[in-house]
PDB file of C-alpha atoms in Angstrom:
ATOM      1  CA  ALA A 199     110.294  99.816  22.718  1.00 84.00           C
ATOM      2  CA  GLN A 200     109.312  98.738  19.244  1.00 89.00           C
ATOM      3  CA  SER A 201     106.492  96.590  17.907  1.00 93.00           C
ATOM      4  CA  VAL A 202     105.657  95.337  14.430  1.00 96.00           C
ATOM      5  CA  THR A 203     102.261  94.285  13.119  1.00 96.00           C
ATOM      6  CA  GLN A 204     101.832  92.320   9.943  1.00 96.00           C
ATOM      7  CA  LEU A 205      98.202  92.725   9.104  1.00 93.00           C
ATOM      8  CA  ASP A 206      97.689  89.445   7.253  1.00 94.00           C
ATOM      9  CA  SER A 207      98.784  86.056   8.576  1.00 94.00           C
ATOM     10  CA  GLN A 208      98.104  84.378   5.232  1.00 96.00           C
ATOM     11  CA  VAL A 209      97.858  85.731   1.680  1.00 97.00           C
ATOM     12  CA  PRO A 210      96.839  83.411  -1.160  1.00 96.00           C
ATOM     13  CA  VAL A 211      97.266  84.715  -4.710  1.00 97.00           C
ATOM     14  CA  PHE A 212      97.346  83.306  -8.210  1.00 96.00           C
ATOM     15  CA  GLU A 213     100.564  83.106 -10.176  1.00 96.00           C
ATOM     16  CA  GLU A 214     101.402  86.293 -12.105  1.00 96.00           C
ATOM     17  CA  ALA A 215      99.010  88.349  -9.952  1.00 97.00           C
ATOM     18  CA  PRO A 216     100.241  91.345  -7.943  1.00 97.00           C
ATOM     19  CA  VAL A 217     100.613  91.082  -4.182  1.00 98.00           C
ATOM     20  CA  GLU A 218     101.023  93.414  -1.228  1.00 97.00           C
ATOM     21  CA  LEU A 219     102.083  92.274   2.236  1.00 98.00           C
ATOM     22  CA  ARG A 220     101.318  94.888   4.841  1.00 98.00           C
ATOM     23  CA  CYS A 221     103.535  95.937   7.721  1.00 98.00           C
ATOM     24  CA  ASN A 222     103.009  98.646  10.323  1.00 98.00           C
ATOM     25  CA  TYR A 223     105.345  99.460  13.153  1.00 97.00           C
ATOM     26  CA  SER A 224     105.395 101.432  16.359  1.00 96.00           C
ATOM     27  CA  SER A 225     108.508 102.973  17.859  1.00 93.00           C
ATOM     28  CA  SER A 226     109.416 105.878  20.095  1.00 91.00           C
ATOM     29  CA  VAL A 227     112.772 106.206  18.302  1.00 90.00           C
ATOM     30  CA  SER A 228     113.910 106.182  14.696  1.00 90.00           C
ATOM     31  CA  VAL A 229     114.341 102.743  13.207  1.00 91.00           C
ATOM     32  CA  TYR A 230     115.764 100.844  10.281  1.00 92.00           C
ATOM     33  CA  LEU A 231     113.282  98.571   8.493  1.00 94.00           C
ATOM     34  CA  PHE A 232     113.747  95.127   6.982  1.00 95.00           C
ATOM     35  CA  TRP A 233     111.892  92.408   5.139  1.00 97.00           C
ATOM     36  CA  TYR A 234     113.112  88.833   5.496  1.00 96.00           C
ATOM     37  CA  VAL A 235     111.905  85.709   3.651  1.00 96.00           C
ATOM     38  CA  GLN A 236     111.855  82.182   5.047  1.00 94.00           C
ATOM     39  CA  TYR A 237     111.477  79.095   2.895  1.00 92.00           C
ATOM     40  CA  PRO A 238     110.258  75.884   4.625  1.00 85.00           C
ATOM     41  CA  ASN A 239     112.605  74.521   7.281  1.00 80.00           C
ATOM     42  CA  GLN A 240     115.237  77.117   6.541  1.00 86.00           C
ATOM     43  CA  GLY A 241     116.631  80.205   8.182  1.00 88.00           C
ATOM     44  CA  LEU A 242     115.734  83.753   7.234  1.00 92.00           C
ATOM     45  CA  GLN A 243     117.190  85.558   4.230  1.00 94.00           C
ATOM     46  CA  LEU A 244     117.266  89.318   3.902  1.00 94.00           C
ATOM     47  CA  LEU A 245     114.964  90.472   1.108  1.00 95.00           C
ATOM     48  CA  LEU A 246     115.450  94.238   1.358  1.00 94.00           C
ATOM     49  CA  LYS A 247     116.076  96.990   3.865  1.00 93.00           C
ATOM     50  CA  TYR A 248     115.537 100.699   4.378  1.00 92.00           C
ATOM     51  CA  LEU A 249     118.286 102.587   6.161  1.00 88.00           C
ATOM     52  CA  SER A 250     118.025 106.110   4.739  1.00 85.00           C
ATOM     53  CA  GLY A 251     117.589 108.008   1.489  1.00 86.00           C
ATOM     54  CA  SER A 252     114.967 107.035  -1.074  1.00 88.00           C
ATOM     55  CA  THR A 253     111.896 105.667   0.626  1.00 90.00           C
ATOM     56  CA  LEU A 254     111.381 103.074  -2.119  1.00 91.00           C
ATOM     57  CA  VAL A 255     113.735 100.108  -1.901  1.00 91.00           C
ATOM     58  CA  GLU A 256     113.958  97.157  -4.241  1.00 90.00           C
ATOM     59  CA  SER A 257     115.212  93.594  -4.128  1.00 91.00           C
ATOM     60  CA  ILE A 258     116.919  91.684  -6.920  1.00 83.00           C
ATOM     61  CA  ASN A 259     113.942  89.365  -7.434  1.00 89.00           C
ATOM     62  CA  GLY A 260     111.317  92.003  -8.141  1.00 94.00           C
ATOM     63  CA  PHE A 261     110.011  92.859  -4.679  1.00 96.00           C
ATOM     64  CA  GLU A 262     109.875  96.448  -3.496  1.00 97.00           C
ATOM     65  CA  ALA A 263     108.865  98.181  -0.288  1.00 97.00           C
ATOM     66  CA  GLU A 264     108.110 101.780   0.502  1.00 95.00           C
ATOM     67  CA  PHE A 265     108.809 103.434   3.810  1.00 95.00           C
ATOM     68  CA  ASN A 266     105.992 105.764   4.830  1.00 94.00           C
ATOM     69  CA  LYS A 267     107.012 107.627   7.953  1.00 91.00           C
ATOM     70  CA  SER A 268     103.699 109.404   8.510  1.00 93.00           C
ATOM     71  CA  GLN A 269     101.781 106.123   8.395  1.00 92.00           C
ATOM     72  CA  THR A 270     104.590 104.141  10.068  1.00 95.00           C
ATOM     73  CA  SER A 271     104.309 101.507   7.370  1.00 96.00           C
ATOM     74  CA  PHE A 272     106.703  99.473   5.238  1.00 97.00           C
ATOM     75  CA  HIS A 273     104.501  97.430   2.898  1.00 97.00           C
ATOM     76  CA  LEU A 274     106.057  94.870   0.569  1.00 97.00           C
ATOM     77  CA  ARG A 275     104.841  94.584  -3.020  1.00 97.00           C
ATOM     78  CA  LYS A 276     105.499  92.595  -6.151  1.00 97.00           C
ATOM     79  CA  PRO A 277     103.701  93.278  -9.450  1.00 97.00           C
ATOM     80  CA  SER A 278     103.708  89.661 -10.642  1.00 97.00           C
ATOM     81  CA  VAL A 279     104.410  86.675  -8.379  1.00 97.00           C
ATOM     82  CA  HIS A 280     105.842  83.259  -9.218  1.00 95.00           C
ATOM     83  CA  ILE A 281     105.326  79.863  -7.645  1.00 94.00           C
ATOM     84  CA  SER A 282     108.843  80.164  -6.229  1.00 93.00           C
ATOM     85  CA  ASP A 283     107.773  83.165  -4.133  1.00 95.00           C
ATOM     86  CA  THR A 284     105.798  80.836  -1.873  1.00 95.00           C
ATOM     87  CA  ALA A 285     107.316  81.410   1.569  1.00 96.00           C
ATOM     88  CA  GLU A 286     106.817  83.196   4.857  1.00 96.00           C
ATOM     89  CA  TYR A 287     107.717  86.858   4.953  1.00 97.00           C
ATOM     90  CA  PHE A 288     108.743  88.761   8.057  1.00 96.00           C
ATOM     91  CA  CYS A 289     108.851  92.490   8.577  1.00 97.00           C
ATOM     92  CA  ALA A 290     111.325  93.709  11.208  1.00 95.00           C
ATOM     93  CA  VAL A 291     112.623  96.940  12.714  1.00 94.00           C
ATOM     94  CA  ARG A 292     115.808  97.823  14.515  1.00 90.00           C
ATOM     95  CA  PRO A 293     116.508 101.057  16.431  1.00 88.00           C
ATOM     96  CA  ILE A 294     119.066 103.359  14.872  1.00 86.00           C
ATOM     97  CA  GLN A 295     120.501 104.126  18.312  1.00 82.00           C
ATOM     98  CA  GLY A 296     120.763 101.945  21.381  1.00 74.00           C
ATOM     99  CA  ALA A 297     120.525  98.161  21.541  1.00 71.00           C
ATOM    100  CA  GLN A 298     120.992  96.694  18.074  1.00 73.00           C
ATOM    101  CA  LYS A 299     118.376  93.962  17.968  1.00 82.00           C
ATOM    102  CA  LEU A 300     115.640  93.160  15.487  1.00 89.00           C
ATOM    103  CA  VAL A 301     111.987  93.146  16.486  1.00 92.00           C
ATOM    104  CA  PHE A 302     109.871  90.993  14.183  1.00 94.00           C
ATOM    105  CA  GLY A 303     106.266  90.896  13.117  1.00 95.00           C
ATOM    106  CA  GLN A 304     104.312  87.657  13.301  1.00 94.00           C
ATOM    107  CA  GLY A 305     104.940  86.793   9.675  1.00 95.00           C
ATOM    108  CA  THR A 306     102.773  86.493   6.558  1.00 96.00           C
ATOM    109  CA  ARG A 307     102.535  83.212   4.732  1.00 96.00           C
ATOM    110  CA  LEU A 308     102.368  83.861   0.998  1.00 97.00           C
ATOM    111  CA  THR A 309     100.907  81.015  -1.033  1.00 96.00           C
ATOM    112  CA  ILE A 310     101.000  81.160  -4.817  1.00 95.00           C
ATOM    113  CA  ASN A 311      98.435  79.097  -6.649  1.00 91.00           C
ATOM    114  CA  PRO A 312      98.884  78.062 -10.304  1.00 89.00           C
TER     115      PRO A 312
ATOM    116  CA  ASP B 122     132.258  79.293   2.366  1.00 61.00           C
ATOM    117  CA  GLY B 123     131.446  81.984   4.883  1.00 69.00           C
ATOM    118  CA  GLY B 124     128.351  81.682   6.946  1.00 93.00           C
ATOM    119  CA  ILE B 125     126.604  80.669  10.126  1.00 96.00           C
ATOM    120  CA  THR B 126     126.481  77.004  11.038  1.00 96.00           C
ATOM    121  CA  GLN B 127     123.961  75.660  13.499  1.00 97.00           C
ATOM    122  CA  SER B 128     124.010  72.124  14.812  1.00 95.00           C
ATOM    123  CA  PRO B 129     122.310  69.824  15.179  1.00 95.00           C
ATOM    124  CA  LYS B 130     119.532  70.469  12.669  1.00 93.00           C
ATOM    125  CA  TYR B 131     117.110  68.221  14.562  1.00 94.00           C
ATOM    126  CA  LEU B 132     117.305  67.318  18.237  1.00 94.00           C
ATOM    127  CA  PHE B 133     115.052  65.268  20.457  1.00 93.00           C
ATOM    128  CA  ARG B 134     115.364  65.374  24.218  1.00 90.00           C
ATOM    129  CA  LYS B 135     113.477  64.085  27.183  1.00 90.00           C
ATOM    130  CA  GLU B 136     111.717  66.505  29.455  1.00 88.00           C
ATOM    131  CA  GLY B 137     113.956  67.671  32.282  1.00 88.00           C
ATOM    132  CA  GLN B 138     117.209  67.400  30.372  1.00 91.00           C
ATOM    133  CA  ASN B 139     119.394  70.323  29.465  1.00 93.00           C
ATOM    134  CA  VAL B 140     120.410  70.613  25.831  1.00 95.00           C
ATOM    135  CA  THR B 141     122.977  72.823  24.084  1.00 96.00           C
ATOM    136  CA  LEU B 142     122.571  74.145  20.555  1.00 97.00           C
ATOM    137  CA  SER B 143     125.725  75.093  18.708  1.00 98.00           C
ATOM    138  CA  CYS B 144     126.209  78.220  16.608  1.00 98.00           C
ATOM    139  CA  GLU B 145     129.455  79.015  14.809  1.00 98.00           C
ATOM    140  CA  GLN B 146     130.158  81.846  12.355  1.00 97.00           C
ATOM    141  CA  ASN B 147     133.197  82.531  10.198  1.00 96.00           C
ATOM    142  CA  LEU B 148     132.072  85.958   9.051  1.00 93.00           C
ATOM    143  CA  ASN B 149     134.185  87.785  11.626  1.00 92.00           C
ATOM    144  CA  HIS B 150     131.015  89.366  12.993  1.00 92.00           C
ATOM    145  CA  ASP B 151     131.090  91.027  16.398  1.00 91.00           C
ATOM    146  CA  ALA B 152     127.435  90.573  17.320  1.00 92.00           C
ATOM    147  CA  MET B 153     125.532  87.321  17.658  1.00 94.00           C
ATOM    148  CA  TYR B 154     121.908  86.552  18.514  1.00 95.00           C
ATOM    149  CA  TRP B 155     119.563  83.714  19.398  1.00 97.00           C
ATOM    150  CA  TYR B 156     115.922  83.795  18.366  1.00 96.00           C
ATOM    151  CA  ARG B 157     113.096  81.390  19.016  1.00 96.00           C
ATOM    152  CA  GLN B 158     110.387  80.842  16.401  1.00 94.00           C
ATOM    153  CA  ASP B 159     106.918  79.502  17.190  1.00 91.00           C
ATOM    154  CA  PRO B 160     104.100  79.229  14.650  1.00 81.00           C
ATOM    155  CA  GLY B 161     102.099  82.435  14.366  1.00 76.00           C
ATOM    156  CA  GLN B 162     104.328  84.361  16.753  1.00 79.00           C
ATOM    157  CA  GLY B 163     107.195  85.451  14.601  1.00 86.00           C
ATOM    158  CA  LEU B 164     110.661  85.444  16.093  1.00 92.00           C
ATOM    159  CA  ARG B 165     111.453  86.400  19.650  1.00 94.00           C
ATOM    160  CA  LEU B 166     114.881  87.336  20.928  1.00 94.00           C
ATOM    161  CA  ILE B 167     116.361  85.099  23.625  1.00 96.00           C
ATOM    162  CA  TYR B 168     119.885  86.473  24.123  1.00 96.00           C
ATOM    163  CA  TYR B 169     122.337  88.595  22.205  1.00 94.00           C
ATOM    164  CA  SER B 170     126.016  89.400  22.443  1.00 94.00           C
ATOM    165  CA  GLN B 171     127.678  92.451  20.957  1.00 90.00           C
ATOM    166  CA  ILE B 172     131.215  91.509  21.928  1.00 91.00           C
ATOM    167  CA  VAL B 173     133.187  88.581  23.281  1.00 94.00           C
ATOM    168  CA  ASN B 174     132.651  87.813  26.979  1.00 95.00           C
ATOM    169  CA  ASP B 175     129.532  89.961  27.118  1.00 94.00           C
ATOM    170  CA  PHE B 176     125.868  89.171  26.479  1.00 95.00           C
ATOM    171  CA  GLN B 177     122.440  90.547  27.335  1.00 94.00           C
ATOM    172  CA  LYS B 178     119.020  89.054  27.899  1.00 95.00           C
ATOM    173  CA  GLY B 179     116.450  89.436  25.204  1.00 94.00           C
ATOM    174  CA  ASP B 180     112.696  89.314  25.593  1.00 91.00           C
ATOM    175  CA  ILE B 181     112.353  85.642  26.584  1.00 95.00           C
ATOM    176  CA  ALA B 182     115.613  84.707  28.354  1.00 96.00           C
ATOM    177  CA  GLU B 183     114.066  82.703  31.195  1.00 96.00           C
ATOM    178  CA  GLY B 184     115.083  79.057  31.054  1.00 95.00           C
ATOM    179  CA  TYR B 185     117.998  79.686  28.679  1.00 97.00           C
ATOM    180  CA  SER B 186     121.696  80.386  29.113  1.00 97.00           C
ATOM    181  CA  VAL B 187     124.502  81.401  26.742  1.00 98.00           C
ATOM    182  CA  SER B 188     128.235  81.976  26.681  1.00 97.00           C
ATOM    183  CA  ARG B 189     130.497  83.977  24.389  1.00 97.00           C
ATOM    184  CA  GLU B 190     134.052  82.848  25.047  1.00 97.00           C
ATOM    185  CA  LYS B 191     135.100  83.132  21.412  1.00 97.00           C
ATOM    186  CA  LYS B 192     134.088  85.612  18.740  1.00 96.00           C
ATOM    187  CA  GLU B 193     132.934  82.903  16.365  1.00 97.00           C
ATOM    188  CA  SER B 194     130.880  80.844  18.809  1.00 98.00           C
ATOM    189  CA  PHE B 195     127.647  81.530  20.720  1.00 98.00           C
ATOM    190  CA  PRO B 196     126.135  78.305  22.120  1.00 98.00           C
ATOM    191  CA  LEU B 197     122.644  78.277  23.620  1.00 98.00           C
ATOM    192  CA  THR B 198     121.672  75.964  26.461  1.00 97.00           C
ATOM    193  CA  VAL B 199     118.004  75.180  26.906  1.00 95.00           C
ATOM    194  CA  THR B 200     117.629  74.245  30.536  1.00 93.00           C
ATOM    195  CA  SER B 201     115.016  72.154  32.297  1.00 88.00           C
ATOM    196  CA  ALA B 202     113.570  75.411  33.633  1.00 86.00           C
ATOM    197  CA  GLN B 203     112.273  76.333  30.190  1.00 87.00           C
ATOM    198  CA  LYS B 204     108.598  75.386  30.335  1.00 87.00           C
ATOM    199  CA  ASN B 205     107.902  75.035  26.603  1.00 90.00           C
ATOM    200  CA  PRO B 206     111.223  74.313  24.897  1.00 92.00           C
ATOM    201  CA  THR B 207     109.898  72.687  21.732  1.00 94.00           C
ATOM    202  CA  ALA B 208     110.537  75.243  18.979  1.00 94.00           C
ATOM    203  CA  PHE B 209     112.674  76.248  16.030  1.00 94.00           C
ATOM    204  CA  TYR B 210     115.809  78.085  17.168  1.00 96.00           C
ATOM    205  CA  LEU B 211     117.660  80.520  14.940  1.00 95.00           C
ATOM    206  CA  CYS B 212     121.133  81.897  15.457  1.00 96.00           C
ATOM    207  CA  ALA B 213     122.171  85.122  13.763  1.00 95.00           C
ATOM    208  CA  SER B 214     125.101  87.484  13.532  1.00 94.00           C
ATOM    209  CA  SER B 215     125.987  90.959  12.330  1.00 90.00           C
ATOM    210  CA  ILE B 216     129.120  93.053  11.921  1.00 86.00           C
ATOM    211  CA  GLY B 217     128.041  95.333  14.707  1.00 72.00           C
ATOM    212  CA  THR B 218     125.786  98.275  14.882  1.00 59.00           C
ATOM    213  CA  HIS B 219     124.037 100.947  12.889  1.00 60.00           C
ATOM    214  CA  GLY B 220     121.973  99.222  10.297  1.00 59.00           C
ATOM    215  CA  ASN B 221     124.308  96.411   9.396  1.00 75.00           C
ATOM    216  CA  THR B 222     122.383  93.413   8.161  1.00 84.00           C
ATOM    217  CA  ILE B 223     121.704  90.562  10.538  1.00 89.00           C
ATOM    218  CA  TYR B 224     122.381  87.192   8.887  1.00 91.00           C
ATOM    219  CA  PHE B 225     120.709  83.982   9.991  1.00 94.00           C
ATOM    220  CA  GLY B 226     121.742  80.365  10.236  1.00 95.00           C
ATOM    221  CA  GLU B 227     119.590  77.510   8.974  1.00 94.00           C
ATOM    222  CA  GLY B 228     118.021  76.857  12.347  1.00 94.00           C
ATOM    223  CA  SER B 229     117.716  73.958  14.769  1.00 95.00           C
ATOM    224  CA  TRP B 230     114.535  72.089  15.554  1.00 94.00           C
ATOM    225  CA  LEU B 231     114.292  71.068  19.203  1.00 94.00           C
ATOM    226  CA  THR B 232     111.565  68.649  20.240  1.00 94.00           C
ATOM    227  CA  VAL B 233     111.142  67.771  23.881  1.00 90.00           C
ATOM    228  CA  VAL B 234     109.164  64.631  24.602  1.00 87.00           C
TER     229      VAL B 234
END
């Protein structure tokens, strides 16, 4: 079985400041890792994913996440945030073998203040 | 446009009534999923289907039922046996297995009064 822990339920930051949203996971098997973003009253959109290869993955809007196998972490970072980044962010894992279903963390609400 | 369509967006029902949420996708995806979202709890898997005419229970299947008669459709019925049905319900789909991205619909709000 898998579990995902997002260490912060809420993260307030000022515009143009850097941010890190933390994600740790537990799994007895190898997993793929994902970050999704949810804007108010909408579904989830894929932000980025790690399947294999380079442990640093990037999104088109400036976010990046690094897979750290020894620490079982997949933290999300952005060097300079914008008001439009205000949303809820979900970390998720999915086993490479076996049942193909996502297991989510509880979410982190990112609030950007002007 | 290709995508996942959930309907209705908002639904109110009286306690004790069954209600069915629709999910249709035109992405030609094999796998479909239903998740429930509650504040502070993330998303929890209700049911999933990897192929037509087959589906499996997720982590919180009690009080729900599904069918998968067509590849593009995966309706969810919230029955009167579901003790706390008020929630945001998200349908999703993916091509199949092995790391393929899971795409989500816009969600349906169900309020039981």
